mmCIF file of C-alpha atoms in Angstrom:
data_model
loop_
_atom_site.group_PDB
_atom_site.id
_atom_site.type_symbol
_atom_site.label_atom_id
_atom_site.label_comp_id
_atom_site.label_asym_id
_atom_site.label_seq_id
_atom_site.Cartn_x
_atom_site.Cartn_y
_atom_site.Cartn_z
ATOM 1 C CA MET A 1 20.514 -16.920 7.350
ATOM 2 C CA PRO A 2 23.598 -15.963 9.384
ATOM 3 C CA LYS A 3 23.855 -17.065 13.027
ATOM 4 C CA ASN A 4 23.132 -13.579 14.357
ATOM 5 C CA GLY A 5 19.809 -13.404 12.480
ATOM 6 C CA VAL A 6 20.832 -10.418 10.365
ATOM 7 C CA LEU A 7 19.696 -10.321 6.761
ATOM 8 C CA THR A 8 22.739 -9.004 4.923
ATOM 9 C CA PRO A 9 22.346 -6.572 2.001
ATOM 10 C CA ILE A 10 23.552 -9.222 -0.452
ATOM 11 C CA LEU A 11 21.158 -11.857 0.867
ATOM 12 C CA SER A 12 18.229 -9.436 0.973
ATOM 13 C CA ASP A 13 18.890 -8.427 -2.652
ATOM 14 C CA ARG A 14 18.839 -12.100 -3.634
ATOM 15 C CA VAL A 15 15.563 -12.700 -1.807
ATOM 16 C CA ILE A 16 13.964 -9.682 -3.499
ATOM 17 C CA SER A 17 15.255 -10.772 -6.922
ATOM 18 C CA PHE A 18 13.903 -14.274 -6.343
ATOM 19 C CA ILE A 19 10.455 -13.011 -5.317
ATOM 20 C CA SER A 20 10.318 -10.472 -8.152
ATOM 21 C CA GLY A 21 11.161 -13.107 -10.736
ATOM 22 C CA LYS A 22 8.315 -15.439 -9.807
ATOM 23 C CA LYS A 23 4.852 -15.525 -11.334
ATOM 24 C CA HIS A 24 2.495 -15.162 -8.402
ATOM 25 C CA TYR A 25 -0.550 -13.231 -7.322
ATOM 26 C CA GLY A 26 0.442 -12.453 -3.763
ATOM 27 C CA GLN A 27 2.557 -9.761 -2.264
ATOM 28 C CA PHE A 28 5.774 -9.661 -0.302
ATOM 29 C CA VAL A 29 5.985 -7.069 2.465
ATOM 30 C CA PHE A 30 9.205 -6.422 4.319
ATOM 31 C CA THR A 31 10.729 -3.773 6.522
ATOM 32 C CA THR A 32 14.339 -2.754 6.473
ATOM 33 C CA HIS A 33 16.768 -0.211 7.812
ATOM 34 C CA ASN A 34 18.929 -0.675 4.717
ATOM 35 C CA VAL A 35 18.709 2.634 2.829
ATOM 36 C CA LEU A 36 20.222 0.997 -0.247
ATOM 37 C CA HIS A 37 16.801 -0.561 -0.919
ATOM 38 C CA LEU A 38 15.525 2.950 -1.634
ATOM 39 C CA ASP A 39 15.804 2.784 -5.394
ATOM 40 C CA LEU A 40 13.386 3.165 -8.252
ATOM 41 C CA LYS A 41 15.057 0.536 -10.420
ATOM 42 C CA ASN A 42 13.463 -2.313 -8.473
ATOM 43 C CA TYR A 43 10.438 -0.606 -6.908
ATOM 44 C CA MET A 44 7.715 1.851 -7.807
ATOM 45 C CA LYS A 45 7.252 5.000 -5.729
ATOM 46 C CA GLU A 46 3.934 3.600 -4.517
ATOM 47 C CA GLN A 47 5.723 0.549 -3.096
ATOM 48 C CA ILE A 48 8.074 2.466 -0.782
ATOM 49 C CA TYR A 49 6.724 3.667 2.567
ATOM 50 C CA PHE A 50 8.309 5.421 5.509
ATOM 51 C CA VAL A 51 7.331 5.408 9.170
ATOM 52 C CA THR A 52 8.226 8.244 11.508
ATOM 53 C CA LYS A 53 7.529 8.573 15.204
ATOM 54 C CA ASP A 54 6.724 11.834 16.960
ATOM 55 C CA ILE A 55 9.129 12.026 19.914
ATOM 56 C CA GLU A 56 6.618 13.883 22.104
ATOM 57 C CA THR A 57 3.414 11.915 21.504
ATOM 58 C CA LEU A 58 5.091 8.641 20.379
ATOM 59 C CA GLU A 59 2.538 8.445 17.556
ATOM 60 C CA SER A 60 3.710 6.871 14.314
ATOM 61 C CA GLU A 61 2.930 8.209 10.868
ATOM 62 C CA ILE A 62 3.204 6.222 7.645
ATOM 63 C CA TYR A 63 3.580 7.895 4.267
ATOM 64 C CA SER A 64 4.546 6.911 0.755
ATOM 65 C CA LEU A 65 7.388 8.025 -1.474
ATOM 66 C CA ALA A 66 4.617 8.825 -3.955
ATOM 67 C CA ASP A 67 3.664 11.724 -1.650
ATOM 68 C CA PHE A 68 6.781 13.539 -2.902
ATOM 69 C CA PRO A 69 6.083 14.791 -6.451
ATOM 70 C CA GLU A 70 9.620 16.160 -6.735
ATOM 71 C CA ILE A 71 10.948 12.585 -6.699
ATOM 72 C CA ARG A 72 10.863 11.347 -10.274
ATOM 73 C CA TYR A 73 11.539 7.906 -11.674
ATOM 74 C CA GLU A 74 14.730 9.223 -13.265
ATOM 75 C CA THR A 75 16.037 9.802 -9.720
ATOM 76 C CA THR A 76 18.102 6.737 -8.984
ATOM 77 C CA LYS A 77 19.579 7.426 -5.549
ATOM 78 C CA ILE A 78 16.562 7.934 -3.330
ATOM 79 C CA TYR A 79 18.652 7.126 -0.262
ATOM 80 C CA LYS A 80 20.536 10.416 -0.719
ATOM 81 C CA PHE A 81 17.274 12.346 -0.271
ATOM 82 C CA TYR A 82 16.465 10.211 2.756
ATOM 83 C CA MET A 83 19.874 10.710 4.364
ATOM 84 C CA LYS A 84 19.558 14.500 3.900
ATOM 85 C CA GLY A 85 16.211 14.439 5.748
ATOM 86 C CA ILE A 86 14.204 15.528 2.713
ATOM 87 C CA LEU A 87 11.866 12.528 2.968
ATOM 88 C CA GLY A 88 11.182 12.875 6.664
#
């Protein structure tokens, strides 16, 4: 890991590839601000979650990409929907 403690996009992709390639019965949960991880080539819709915070009440809400029926598996650039505010 770099000295500043930042997980670079290249390193995070390698970690995910390593975990995905192993035979195991556990799960790997991670959080990221890297929108490039929002793809349906490596993940299922049910594996991608978003968290939003209400600025007035400071309450957080968690919801799944699967909650958006208009997002289909043929859609490859989920981050474009996210950046446009369509996903919250």
